[in-house]
Amino acid sequence: MYKDIDITEINKGLDLFEGDIKMTRRRRSIRSEQHRWPLPVPYYLDRSLDMNAKGVILRAFEQFRLKTCIDFRPRRWGEQHVAIKKDTGCWSHVGKEEWKQDLAIGPNCGTVANVEHELMHALGFWHEQSRYDRDNYITINLENIEAGKEHNFKIRTTDTNTPYDYFSVMHYSKNAFTNGNGPTIITKLPEFQNVIGQRLDMSHYDVEELNKFYGCNKSISFLDHCSFDDESLCEMSVCSRRSRGWRKVSHTAAGPHSDHTYLGTGSQGTGFFMHFSTKRGSVGDSARLQTRRMTPRRSCKIQCLEFFYYHSGSWSDQLNIWIREFDGVDDIIGTRRLTSQIKGSPTDYWQLHHVPLDATKTFQVEFEARKGAGASRGGFSVDDINLSETECPHHTWQIRNLEEKLKASNTTPILYSPMYYSYDGYRYQIRVILEKDKLEVFVSLVSGRNDDALQWPCHWRQVTFTLLDQNPHIQRRMSKQRSVTSTSLWLNSDISPLRHQSDLPCPSMKGKTFSVSPLQQTDDDGPCTRKRRSISTARRIWSRPVTRLR
């Protein structure tokens, strides 16, 4: 993993407007319709680009699709497009200007946030600190600006329609163009001094302003989110077989003691989650929690279900994840198949779980909780469901009490992940070295069961590490991503098609088999909506506040 370098530092010595803007002719700072691109935005990945940069660019496109109404597609012959190439530095034009409009992703520029920053320029956006109202929020220290660079801090735009955004991916950092005597930008609110210039991801207001400018607001790949905090229950329905079923609660005696949405915010007890108790009843008692029906929109028929669960029941209790697909509006039963299963030893914390799906027609997801044998103190709880038309992470490593590990050790802590297998059979492990001011991450191949049948060496594989933001809503997260690509060693996803083209084939999904216990209880009763029940909100059964570290 390499050290973050500010774009103004990467581009030092280049003759660029405001540090990373290529100006071909004089133009007004006000955004206009003529500077908007048609959607989807046509693009071309030039052969000069590093393979790792190509993979990162496609990941940036996916972030735009997840968060905004902006989509991208490979250009057709003869049409106006954004030509993304390798050059010295990272830079772009502002808005649609030329038939073949260059955008540069050079050395040290290959991060999702840097690519987003330059694409935002190409889509018509200037830097956040150039807004007409910026003096109400920041102070420019002219005496600390490098000689000859003062023009980079002039006010440019007058047509903003969102609040000033310290979190914007388009904001300069506090030390942009500094002469070494201190910061060039001071925030009027001190708590944001180390926030400005973040290069994690687009902020909420970046997304809002982008959607407003392009006159659309529907995400390309996002499908649904549910935190169970409103009365509508996100249009979900419940039904049960000989049990009390799923209940909407704020806490349970055996855990969890608060919902996941507000965990760690100081607002424990204010939110809700869904809980299925296995303390009483008979083996095989079950209940289902079903999402609304959704129809895939993208050409690649791949989806990702993400949710948090808490298992406080018996080792033999099950949480089964089904997908039900419908053949048309007249099909009220559909066909369901099992896609994931959670069972085993209970834990005392919320866990993140991903389920890759491959629905090709209208579908809904069913969370079926099933009581097993043995004593139970609690059951299964579910919260913060996200569903999108994107590829799931291949593996998730949840490291608990990270701050405590840093404080408790007199030496540099080194953590090792479980052993993982890639989709095509390579076995590997992640190593993390924790230091006070940085994090080092390594991936190592280890001997596995498929070694004799695998290709060695295996070129052009990319591994992406994501330090996940704790915001429960997938569209609001600002996570840190870093990618590396192999040349003569294996790493992860095969991106070799990018040597000769500008996009990748659809992701594939490995099939799995599961056993549902007891076997005689697997009959499909059809969707819950045919016998809908109201959701009961449990009385408060635990009042002592509990503070828990994540």
Coordinates of C-alpha atoms in Angstrom, one line a residue:
M1 CA 0.0 0.0 0.0
Y2 CA 1.4 3.4 -0.9
K3 CA 1.2 6.7 0.8
D4 CA -1.5 9.2 -0.2
I5 CA -0.1 12.2 -2.1
D6 CA -2.2 15.3 -2.6
I7 CA -3.1 16.0 -6.3
T8 CA -1.4 19.5 -6.0
E9 CA 1.8 17.7 -5.0
I10 CA 1.5 15.1 -7.7
N11 CA 1.1 17.9 -10.3
K12 CA 3.8 20.2 -8.9
G13 CA 5.7 21.9 -11.7
L14 CA 2.9 21.4 -14.3
D15 CA 1.2 24.4 -15.9
L16 CA -2.3 23.6 -14.9
F17 CA -5.2 25.9 -13.8
E18 CA -6.1 25.5 -10.1
G19 CA -3.6 22.7 -9.9
D20 CA -5.3 20.0 -12.1
I21 CA -7.5 21.7 -14.7
K22 CA -6.6 21.8 -18.4
M23 CA -7.9 25.0 -20.1
T24 CA -8.1 25.0 -23.9
R25 CA -9.9 28.3 -24.2
R26 CA -11.5 30.9 -22.0
R27 CA -14.8 29.9 -20.6
R28 CA -17.2 31.1 -17.9
S29 CA -17.2 29.4 -14.5
I30 CA -21.0 29.1 -14.5
R31 CA -22.1 25.6 -15.4
S32 CA -24.4 25.5 -18.4
E33 CA -26.4 22.9 -20.4
Q34 CA -23.8 22.9 -23.2
H35 CA -21.2 21.6 -20.8
R36 CA -23.3 18.6 -19.7
W37 CA -22.4 15.2 -21.1
P38 CA -25.1 13.0 -22.6
L39 CA -25.8 10.0 -20.3
P40 CA -24.3 7.4 -20.2
V41 CA -21.0 9.3 -20.6
P42 CA -19.0 7.7 -23.5
Y43 CA -15.4 7.0 -22.5
Y44 CA -12.2 5.3 -23.8
L45 CA -9.4 3.7 -21.8
D46 CA -6.2 4.5 -23.6
R47 CA -3.6 1.8 -24.0
S48 CA -1.1 4.0 -22.2
L49 CA -2.8 3.5 -18.9
D50 CA -1.3 1.2 -16.3
M51 CA -3.4 -2.0 -15.8
N52 CA -3.9 -1.1 -12.1
A53 CA -5.2 2.3 -13.1
K54 CA -7.7 0.8 -15.5
G55 CA -9.1 -1.4 -12.8
V56 CA -9.4 1.5 -10.4
I57 CA -11.2 3.6 -13.1
L58 CA -13.8 0.9 -13.5
R59 CA -14.3 0.9 -9.7
A60 CA -14.8 4.7 -9.7
F61 CA -17.4 4.2 -12.4
E62 CA -19.2 1.8 -10.1
Q63 CA -19.2 4.3 -7.3
F64 CA -20.9 6.9 -9.6
R65 CA -23.5 4.2 -10.5
L66 CA -24.1 3.3 -6.9
K67 CA -24.4 6.9 -5.6
T68 CA -25.6 9.0 -8.5
C69 CA -27.7 8.9 -11.7
I70 CA -24.5 9.1 -13.8
D71 CA -23.5 6.1 -15.9
F72 CA -20.6 5.5 -18.2
R73 CA -20.2 3.2 -21.3
P74 CA -17.4 2.5 -23.8
R75 CA -17.5 5.0 -26.7
R76 CA -18.8 4.2 -30.1
W77 CA -16.8 5.0 -33.1
G78 CA -17.0 8.7 -34.1
E79 CA -18.8 10.0 -31.0
Q80 CA -17.6 12.7 -28.6
H81 CA -16.1 11.0 -25.5
V82 CA -13.7 11.3 -22.5
A83 CA -10.4 9.7 -23.4
I84 CA -8.7 8.6 -20.2
K85 CA -5.0 8.2 -20.6
K86 CA -1.7 8.0 -18.7
D87 CA 0.2 11.3 -18.6
T88 CA 2.3 13.3 -16.2
G89 CA 0.0 14.0 -13.2
C90 CA -3.8 13.8 -12.8
W91 CA -5.9 16.5 -14.6
S92 CA -9.0 17.1 -16.6
H93 CA -11.1 19.7 -18.5
V94 CA -14.2 21.2 -16.8
G95 CA -17.4 20.0 -18.5
K96 CA -17.9 18.8 -22.0
E97 CA -15.7 20.8 -24.4
E98 CA -14.0 18.7 -27.1
W99 CA -14.7 15.8 -29.4
K100 CA -12.0 13.7 -27.8
Q101 CA -11.6 15.2 -24.4
D102 CA -8.5 14.0 -22.5
L103 CA -8.4 13.2 -18.8
A104 CA -5.1 12.1 -17.3
I105 CA -4.5 9.4 -14.6
G106 CA -0.8 9.3 -14.2
P107 CA 1.6 7.9 -11.6
N108 CA 0.4 8.2 -8.0
C109 CA -3.1 9.1 -9.2
G110 CA -4.6 5.6 -9.2
T111 CA -7.1 5.8 -6.4
V112 CA -10.9 5.8 -6.6
A113 CA -11.1 9.2 -5.0
N114 CA -8.6 10.8 -7.3
V115 CA -10.4 9.3 -10.3
E116 CA -13.7 10.6 -9.0
H117 CA -12.2 14.1 -8.5
E118 CA -11.0 14.3 -12.1
L119 CA -14.3 12.8 -13.5
M120 CA -16.2 15.4 -11.4
H121 CA -14.2 18.1 -13.3
A122 CA -15.1 16.4 -16.6
L123 CA -18.7 16.3 -15.6
G124 CA -18.7 20.1 -15.1
F125 CA -17.6 20.8 -11.5
W126 CA -15.0 23.2 -10.2
H127 CA -13.2 23.0 -6.8
E128 CA -15.4 23.5 -3.8
Q129 CA -13.3 26.3 -2.2
S130 CA -13.8 28.4 -5.4
R131 CA -17.5 28.9 -4.5
Y132 CA -18.7 32.5 -4.2
D133 CA -19.7 32.0 -0.6
R134 CA -16.5 30.3 0.5
D135 CA -15.3 33.2 2.7
N136 CA -18.2 32.4 5.1
Y137 CA -16.6 29.0 5.8
I138 CA -12.9 29.2 5.2
T139 CA -10.0 31.8 5.4
I140 CA -7.3 31.8 2.7
N141 CA -3.8 32.5 4.2
L142 CA -2.3 34.5 1.3
E143 CA 1.1 34.8 3.1
N144 CA 1.4 31.0 3.1
I145 CA 0.7 30.4 -0.6
E146 CA 3.6 29.6 -2.9
A147 CA 4.7 32.6 -5.0
G148 CA 2.9 32.7 -8.3
K149 CA 0.1 30.3 -7.2
E150 CA -2.2 32.9 -5.7
H151 CA -4.5 32.8 -8.7
N152 CA -5.5 29.2 -7.8
F153 CA -7.5 30.5 -4.9
K154 CA -9.8 33.0 -6.7
I155 CA -13.5 32.6 -6.6
R156 CA -14.9 31.0 -9.8
T157 CA -18.4 29.8 -9.4
T158 CA -21.7 31.5 -8.6
D159 CA -24.3 28.9 -9.3
T160 CA -24.1 26.5 -6.3
N161 CA -27.4 25.1 -5.0
T162 CA -26.1 23.0 -2.0
P163 CA -24.6 23.9 1.4
Y164 CA -20.9 24.5 1.6
D165 CA -19.3 21.1 1.9
Y166 CA -16.1 20.5 3.9
F167 CA -16.4 16.8 3.1
S168 CA -16.4 17.4 -0.7
V169 CA -14.0 15.3 -2.8
M170 CA -13.6 18.5 -4.8
H171 CA -12.1 20.6 -1.9
Y172 CA -8.5 21.6 -1.6
S173 CA -6.5 20.2 1.4
K174 CA -5.4 22.6 4.1
N175 CA -1.8 22.7 2.7
A176 CA -2.6 23.1 -1.0
F177 CA 0.1 25.2 -2.7
T178 CA 1.8 25.9 0.7
N179 CA 5.2 27.6 0.7
G180 CA 6.1 25.6 3.8
N181 CA 5.1 28.3 6.4
G182 CA 1.8 26.7 7.3
P183 CA -1.7 25.9 6.0
T184 CA -3.1 27.9 3.1
I185 CA -6.7 27.2 4.1
I186 CA -8.2 27.6 7.6
T187 CA -11.8 26.4 8.3
K188 CA -14.0 28.7 10.3
L189 CA -15.1 25.6 12.2
P190 CA -11.9 24.1 13.6
E191 CA -13.2 20.5 13.7
F192 CA -13.2 20.5 9.9
Q193 CA -9.5 21.6 9.5
N194 CA -8.3 18.0 9.0
V195 CA -11.4 17.0 7.0
I196 CA -11.0 19.3 4.0
G197 CA -9.2 17.7 1.1
Q198 CA -10.4 14.2 1.9
R199 CA -9.8 11.6 -0.8
L200 CA -12.1 8.8 0.3
D201 CA -15.2 9.1 -1.8
M202 CA -17.8 11.5 -3.1
S203 CA -19.7 13.2 -0.2
H204 CA -23.5 13.4 0.2
Y205 CA -23.6 16.9 -1.2
D206 CA -21.2 16.1 -4.1
V207 CA -23.8 13.5 -5.1
E208 CA -26.8 15.9 -4.6
E209 CA -25.2 18.6 -6.6
L210 CA -24.2 16.2 -9.4
N211 CA -27.7 14.8 -9.7
K212 CA -29.3 18.3 -9.7
F213 CA -27.0 19.5 -12.5
Y214 CA -27.8 16.5 -14.6
G215 CA -31.6 16.6 -13.8
C216 CA -31.9 13.1 -12.5
N217 CA -31.9 11.4 -9.0
K218 CA -32.3 7.7 -9.5
S219 CA -29.2 5.6 -8.9
I220 CA -28.0 3.3 -11.6
S221 CA -27.2 0.3 -9.4
F222 CA -28.8 1.0 -5.9
L223 CA -31.9 -1.0 -5.2
D224 CA -32.9 -0.8 -1.5
H225 CA -31.9 0.0 2.0
C226 CA -33.7 -0.7 5.3
S227 CA -32.8 0.2 8.9
F228 CA -36.3 -0.6 10.3
D229 CA -36.6 2.8 11.9
D230 CA -39.8 3.9 10.2
E231 CA -43.4 2.6 10.4
S232 CA -43.5 1.3 6.8
L233 CA -40.8 -1.3 7.5
C234 CA -39.5 -0.6 4.0
E235 CA -42.5 -2.3 2.4
M236 CA -41.3 -5.6 3.8
S237 CA -43.7 -8.3 5.0
V238 CA -43.6 -11.2 7.5
C239 CA -45.1 -14.6 8.0
S240 CA -44.4 -17.5 10.3
R241 CA -45.0 -21.2 10.9
R242 CA -45.8 -22.0 14.5
S243 CA -43.9 -19.2 16.1
R244 CA -44.2 -15.6 17.1
G245 CA -42.3 -14.7 14.0
W246 CA -40.1 -11.7 13.3
R247 CA -40.6 -8.8 15.7
K248 CA -39.5 -5.2 15.5
V249 CA -37.6 -4.4 18.7
S250 CA -35.0 -1.9 20.0
H251 CA -33.0 -4.4 22.2
T252 CA -33.2 -7.9 23.6
A253 CA -32.1 -9.3 27.0
A254 CA -29.6 -11.8 25.5
G255 CA -28.3 -9.3 23.0
P256 CA -28.2 -7.2 20.9
H257 CA -28.6 -4.4 23.4
S258 CA -29.1 -1.8 20.7
D259 CA -29.7 -1.7 17.0
H260 CA -26.8 -1.6 14.6
T261 CA -27.8 1.7 12.9
Y262 CA -26.9 3.8 15.9
L263 CA -24.2 1.6 17.4
G264 CA -21.3 3.7 18.6
T265 CA -23.0 7.0 18.0
G266 CA -24.2 7.6 21.6
S267 CA -27.8 7.1 20.5
Q268 CA -28.2 3.5 21.5
G269 CA -31.8 2.5 22.1
T270 CA -33.3 5.0 19.7
G271 CA -33.4 2.6 16.6
F272 CA -35.0 -0.7 15.8
F273 CA -34.1 -4.0 14.2
M274 CA -35.9 -7.3 13.4
H275 CA -35.6 -10.2 15.9
F276 CA -36.6 -13.9 15.7
S277 CA -36.6 -15.6 19.1
T278 CA -35.6 -19.3 19.4
K279 CA -35.9 -19.4 23.2
R280 CA -39.2 -21.2 23.1
G281 CA -41.1 -23.3 20.6
S282 CA -40.4 -26.5 18.7
V283 CA -37.5 -27.5 16.5
G284 CA -38.3 -26.4 12.9
D285 CA -40.4 -23.4 13.9
S286 CA -39.7 -20.7 11.3
A287 CA -40.6 -17.3 10.1
R288 CA -39.9 -15.3 7.0
L289 CA -39.1 -11.6 6.4
Q290 CA -39.5 -10.7 2.8
T291 CA -38.4 -7.6 0.9
R292 CA -40.5 -5.8 -1.7
R293 CA -40.3 -7.0 -5.3
M294 CA -37.5 -5.5 -7.4
T295 CA -36.6 -5.8 -11.1
P296 CA -32.9 -5.8 -12.2
R297 CA -32.1 -2.9 -14.6
R298 CA -28.5 -3.5 -15.5
S299 CA -27.3 -5.7 -18.4
C300 CA -25.1 -7.7 -16.0
K301 CA -27.6 -9.7 -13.9
I302 CA -25.6 -9.7 -10.7
Q303 CA -26.7 -8.2 -7.3
C304 CA -25.2 -8.0 -3.8
L305 CA -27.2 -8.3 -0.6
E306 CA -25.5 -6.8 2.4
F307 CA -26.9 -6.9 6.0
F308 CA -25.8 -7.1 9.6
Y309 CA -26.9 -9.9 11.8
Y310 CA -26.6 -10.8 15.5
H311 CA -26.7 -14.5 16.5
S312 CA -27.5 -15.1 20.2
G313 CA -29.4 -18.4 19.9
S314 CA -28.4 -22.0 19.7
W315 CA -25.6 -23.4 17.5
S316 CA -28.1 -25.3 15.4
D317 CA -30.4 -22.3 14.7
Q318 CA -30.4 -21.2 11.1
L319 CA -30.8 -18.0 9.2
N320 CA -31.5 -19.0 5.5
I321 CA -31.4 -16.4 2.7
W322 CA -33.7 -17.2 -0.2
I323 CA -34.3 -15.5 -3.5
R324 CA -37.7 -15.8 -5.1
E325 CA -38.0 -14.9 -8.8
F326 CA -41.3 -14.3 -10.7
D327 CA -42.1 -15.0 -14.3
G328 CA -44.4 -12.1 -14.8
V329 CA -47.2 -10.0 -13.2
D330 CA -49.5 -13.1 -13.2
D331 CA -47.0 -15.2 -11.3
I332 CA -47.9 -14.7 -7.6
I333 CA -45.9 -17.7 -6.2
G334 CA -42.6 -17.4 -8.0
T335 CA -39.7 -19.9 -7.7
R336 CA -37.3 -19.7 -4.8
R337 CA -33.8 -21.0 -4.2
L338 CA -31.5 -20.9 -1.2
T339 CA -28.5 -18.6 -1.7
S340 CA -26.8 -18.4 1.8
Q341 CA -27.1 -19.9 5.2
I342 CA -25.8 -18.8 8.6
K343 CA -25.5 -21.1 11.6
G344 CA -23.0 -22.2 14.2
S345 CA -21.7 -20.8 17.5
P346 CA -23.4 -17.6 18.7
T347 CA -21.5 -14.3 19.1
D348 CA -21.9 -11.2 21.2
Y349 CA -21.6 -8.6 18.4
W350 CA -23.2 -7.5 15.1
Q351 CA -21.6 -9.1 12.1
L352 CA -21.5 -8.0 8.4
H353 CA -22.6 -10.5 5.8
H354 CA -22.7 -10.4 2.0
V355 CA -24.7 -12.6 -0.3
P356 CA -24.1 -12.6 -4.1
L357 CA -27.3 -12.9 -6.1
D358 CA -27.9 -13.5 -9.8
A359 CA -31.6 -12.6 -10.4
T360 CA -32.5 -12.2 -14.0
K361 CA -36.1 -11.1 -13.5
T362 CA -38.4 -9.6 -10.9
F363 CA -37.4 -11.0 -7.5
Q364 CA -37.6 -10.6 -3.7
V365 CA -35.3 -11.7 -0.9
E366 CA -36.5 -13.8 2.0
F367 CA -34.8 -14.0 5.4
E368 CA -36.0 -17.2 6.9
A369 CA -35.1 -17.8 10.6
R370 CA -35.4 -21.4 11.8
K371 CA -35.3 -22.8 15.3
G372 CA -32.8 -25.7 15.8
A373 CA -32.2 -28.1 18.6
G374 CA -30.6 -27.3 22.0
A375 CA -30.9 -24.5 24.5
S376 CA -31.2 -20.9 23.3
R377 CA -30.9 -17.6 25.2
G378 CA -31.9 -15.4 22.2
G379 CA -32.2 -15.9 18.5
F380 CA -31.4 -14.1 15.2
S381 CA -31.5 -10.4 14.7
V382 CA -31.1 -8.5 11.3
D383 CA -30.5 -4.8 10.6
D384 CA -29.3 -2.3 8.0
I385 CA -30.1 -4.2 4.8
N386 CA -28.5 -2.9 1.6
L387 CA -29.3 -4.3 -1.9
S388 CA -27.6 -3.2 -5.1
E389 CA -26.8 -4.3 -8.6
T390 CA -23.1 -4.6 -7.9
E391 CA -20.6 -7.4 -7.3
C392 CA -20.2 -8.4 -3.7
P393 CA -16.8 -8.2 -1.9
H394 CA -15.2 -11.7 -2.2
H395 CA -14.3 -11.7 1.5
T396 CA -15.0 -9.6 4.6
W397 CA -12.6 -9.6 7.6
Q398 CA -14.2 -7.9 10.6
I399 CA -11.5 -6.7 13.0
R400 CA -13.0 -5.9 16.4
N401 CA -11.7 -3.4 19.0
L402 CA -9.0 -2.0 16.7
E403 CA -8.3 1.0 18.9
E404 CA -7.8 -1.2 22.0
K405 CA -5.3 -3.4 20.1
L406 CA -3.3 -0.3 19.3
K407 CA -3.4 1.0 22.9
A408 CA -2.7 -2.3 24.6
S409 CA 0.5 -3.2 22.7
N410 CA 4.0 -1.9 23.4
T411 CA 5.1 -3.3 20.1
T412 CA 3.6 -2.9 16.6
P413 CA 0.6 -5.2 16.4
I414 CA 0.5 -7.6 13.4
L415 CA -2.8 -9.2 12.5
Y416 CA -3.4 -12.1 10.2
S417 CA -6.7 -12.8 8.5
P418 CA -8.3 -16.3 8.1
M419 CA -7.2 -18.2 5.0
Y420 CA -9.3 -17.3 2.0
Y421 CA -9.9 -18.8 -1.5
S422 CA -10.4 -16.7 -4.5
Y423 CA -13.2 -17.5 -6.9
D424 CA -10.8 -19.3 -9.2
G425 CA -9.2 -21.4 -6.5
Y426 CA -6.1 -19.6 -5.2
R427 CA -5.5 -19.6 -1.4
Y428 CA -4.2 -16.5 0.3
Q429 CA -4.0 -14.5 3.5
I430 CA -4.1 -10.9 4.5
R431 CA -1.5 -9.4 6.9
V432 CA -2.1 -6.0 8.6
I433 CA 0.6 -4.0 10.5
L434 CA -0.9 -1.4 12.8
E435 CA 1.0 1.7 13.6
K436 CA -0.1 4.9 15.3
D437 CA -0.2 7.0 12.1
K438 CA -0.5 4.4 9.3
L439 CA -1.7 1.0 8.3
E440 CA 0.2 -1.4 6.2
V441 CA -1.6 -4.2 4.3
F442 CA -0.1 -7.2 2.6
V443 CA -1.5 -10.2 0.7
S444 CA 0.4 -13.5 0.5
L445 CA -0.2 -16.6 -1.4
V446 CA -0.3 -19.8 0.7
S447 CA -0.4 -23.5 -0.3
G448 CA -4.0 -24.6 -1.2
R449 CA -5.9 -27.7 -2.4
N450 CA -5.9 -26.5 -6.1
D451 CA -2.3 -25.6 -6.6
D452 CA -1.5 -28.4 -9.1
A453 CA -4.4 -27.3 -11.4
L454 CA -3.8 -23.5 -11.3
Q455 CA -1.9 -21.3 -13.7
W456 CA 1.5 -20.1 -12.5
P457 CA 2.4 -17.3 -12.7
C458 CA -0.9 -15.6 -13.2
H459 CA -0.6 -12.0 -14.5
W460 CA -3.0 -9.1 -14.4
R461 CA -4.9 -9.9 -11.2
Q462 CA -6.1 -7.0 -9.0
V463 CA -6.8 -7.0 -5.3
T464 CA -8.7 -4.1 -3.7
F465 CA -8.6 -3.5 0.0
T466 CA -11.5 -1.4 1.4
L467 CA -11.5 0.0 4.9
L468 CA -15.3 0.2 5.3
D469 CA -16.9 3.4 6.5
Q470 CA -19.3 2.5 9.4
N471 CA -22.3 4.4 7.9
P472 CA -25.1 1.8 7.6
H473 CA -26.4 3.2 4.3
I474 CA -24.3 2.0 1.4
Q475 CA -24.8 5.2 -0.6
R476 CA -23.6 7.4 2.3
R477 CA -20.4 5.6 3.0
M478 CA -17.0 7.2 2.3
S479 CA -14.7 4.2 2.5
K480 CA -11.0 4.1 1.8
Q481 CA -10.0 1.8 -1.2
R482 CA -6.6 0.9 -2.4
S483 CA -5.9 -1.5 -5.3
V484 CA -2.7 -3.3 -6.5
T485 CA -2.3 -5.4 -9.6
S486 CA 0.1 -8.3 -10.2
T487 CA 2.6 -8.5 -13.0
S488 CA 4.3 -11.8 -12.4
L489 CA 2.5 -12.9 -9.2
W490 CA -1.1 -13.8 -8.5
L491 CA -3.3 -11.4 -6.5
N492 CA -7.1 -11.5 -7.2
S493 CA -9.7 -10.5 -9.8
D494 CA -8.7 -11.1 -13.4
I495 CA -8.6 -7.8 -15.3
S496 CA -6.6 -9.1 -18.3
P497 CA -9.4 -8.2 -20.8
L498 CA -8.5 -4.5 -20.1
R499 CA -5.3 -5.0 -22.1
H500 CA -7.4 -4.8 -25.3
Q501 CA -10.7 -3.3 -24.3
S502 CA -12.3 -0.6 -22.1
D503 CA -14.6 -2.7 -19.9
L504 CA -14.8 -6.1 -18.2
P505 CA -17.2 -9.1 -18.7
C506 CA -20.0 -9.6 -16.1
P507 CA -18.8 -11.1 -12.8
S508 CA -19.5 -14.8 -12.4
M509 CA -21.0 -16.4 -9.3
K510 CA -20.1 -19.8 -7.8
G511 CA -23.0 -22.1 -6.9
K512 CA -23.3 -23.4 -3.4
T513 CA -25.4 -26.2 -1.7
F514 CA -27.0 -26.0 1.7
S515 CA -29.1 -28.3 3.9
V516 CA -32.2 -26.9 5.7
S517 CA -33.0 -28.7 8.9
P518 CA -35.4 -30.3 9.6
L519 CA -35.9 -31.6 6.0
Q520 CA -39.7 -32.0 6.4
Q521 CA -40.1 -28.3 7.0
T522 CA -38.8 -27.0 3.6
D523 CA -42.1 -26.8 1.7
D524 CA -42.6 -23.4 0.0
D525 CA -45.8 -21.7 1.2
G526 CA -45.4 -18.9 -1.3
P527 CA -44.8 -15.1 -0.6
C528 CA -45.8 -13.7 2.7
T529 CA -47.9 -11.0 1.0
R530 CA -50.7 -13.4 0.4
K531 CA -51.2 -13.7 4.2
R532 CA -49.7 -10.5 5.5
R533 CA -49.3 -9.9 9.3
S534 CA -48.8 -6.7 11.1
I535 CA -45.5 -6.1 12.9
S536 CA -45.6 -5.9 16.7
T537 CA -43.2 -3.5 18.4
A538 CA -42.0 -5.1 21.6
R539 CA -42.2 -3.5 25.0
R540 CA -38.9 -2.2 26.5
I541 CA -37.3 -5.1 28.2
W542 CA -33.9 -3.8 29.0
S543 CA -33.2 -0.3 30.2
R544 CA -29.6 -0.2 31.4
P545 CA -27.5 1.6 28.7
V546 CA -24.6 -0.4 27.3
T547 CA -21.5 1.1 25.7
R548 CA -19.8 -1.1 23.2
L549 CA -16.7 -0.6 21.1
R550 CA -16.8 -1.5 17.4

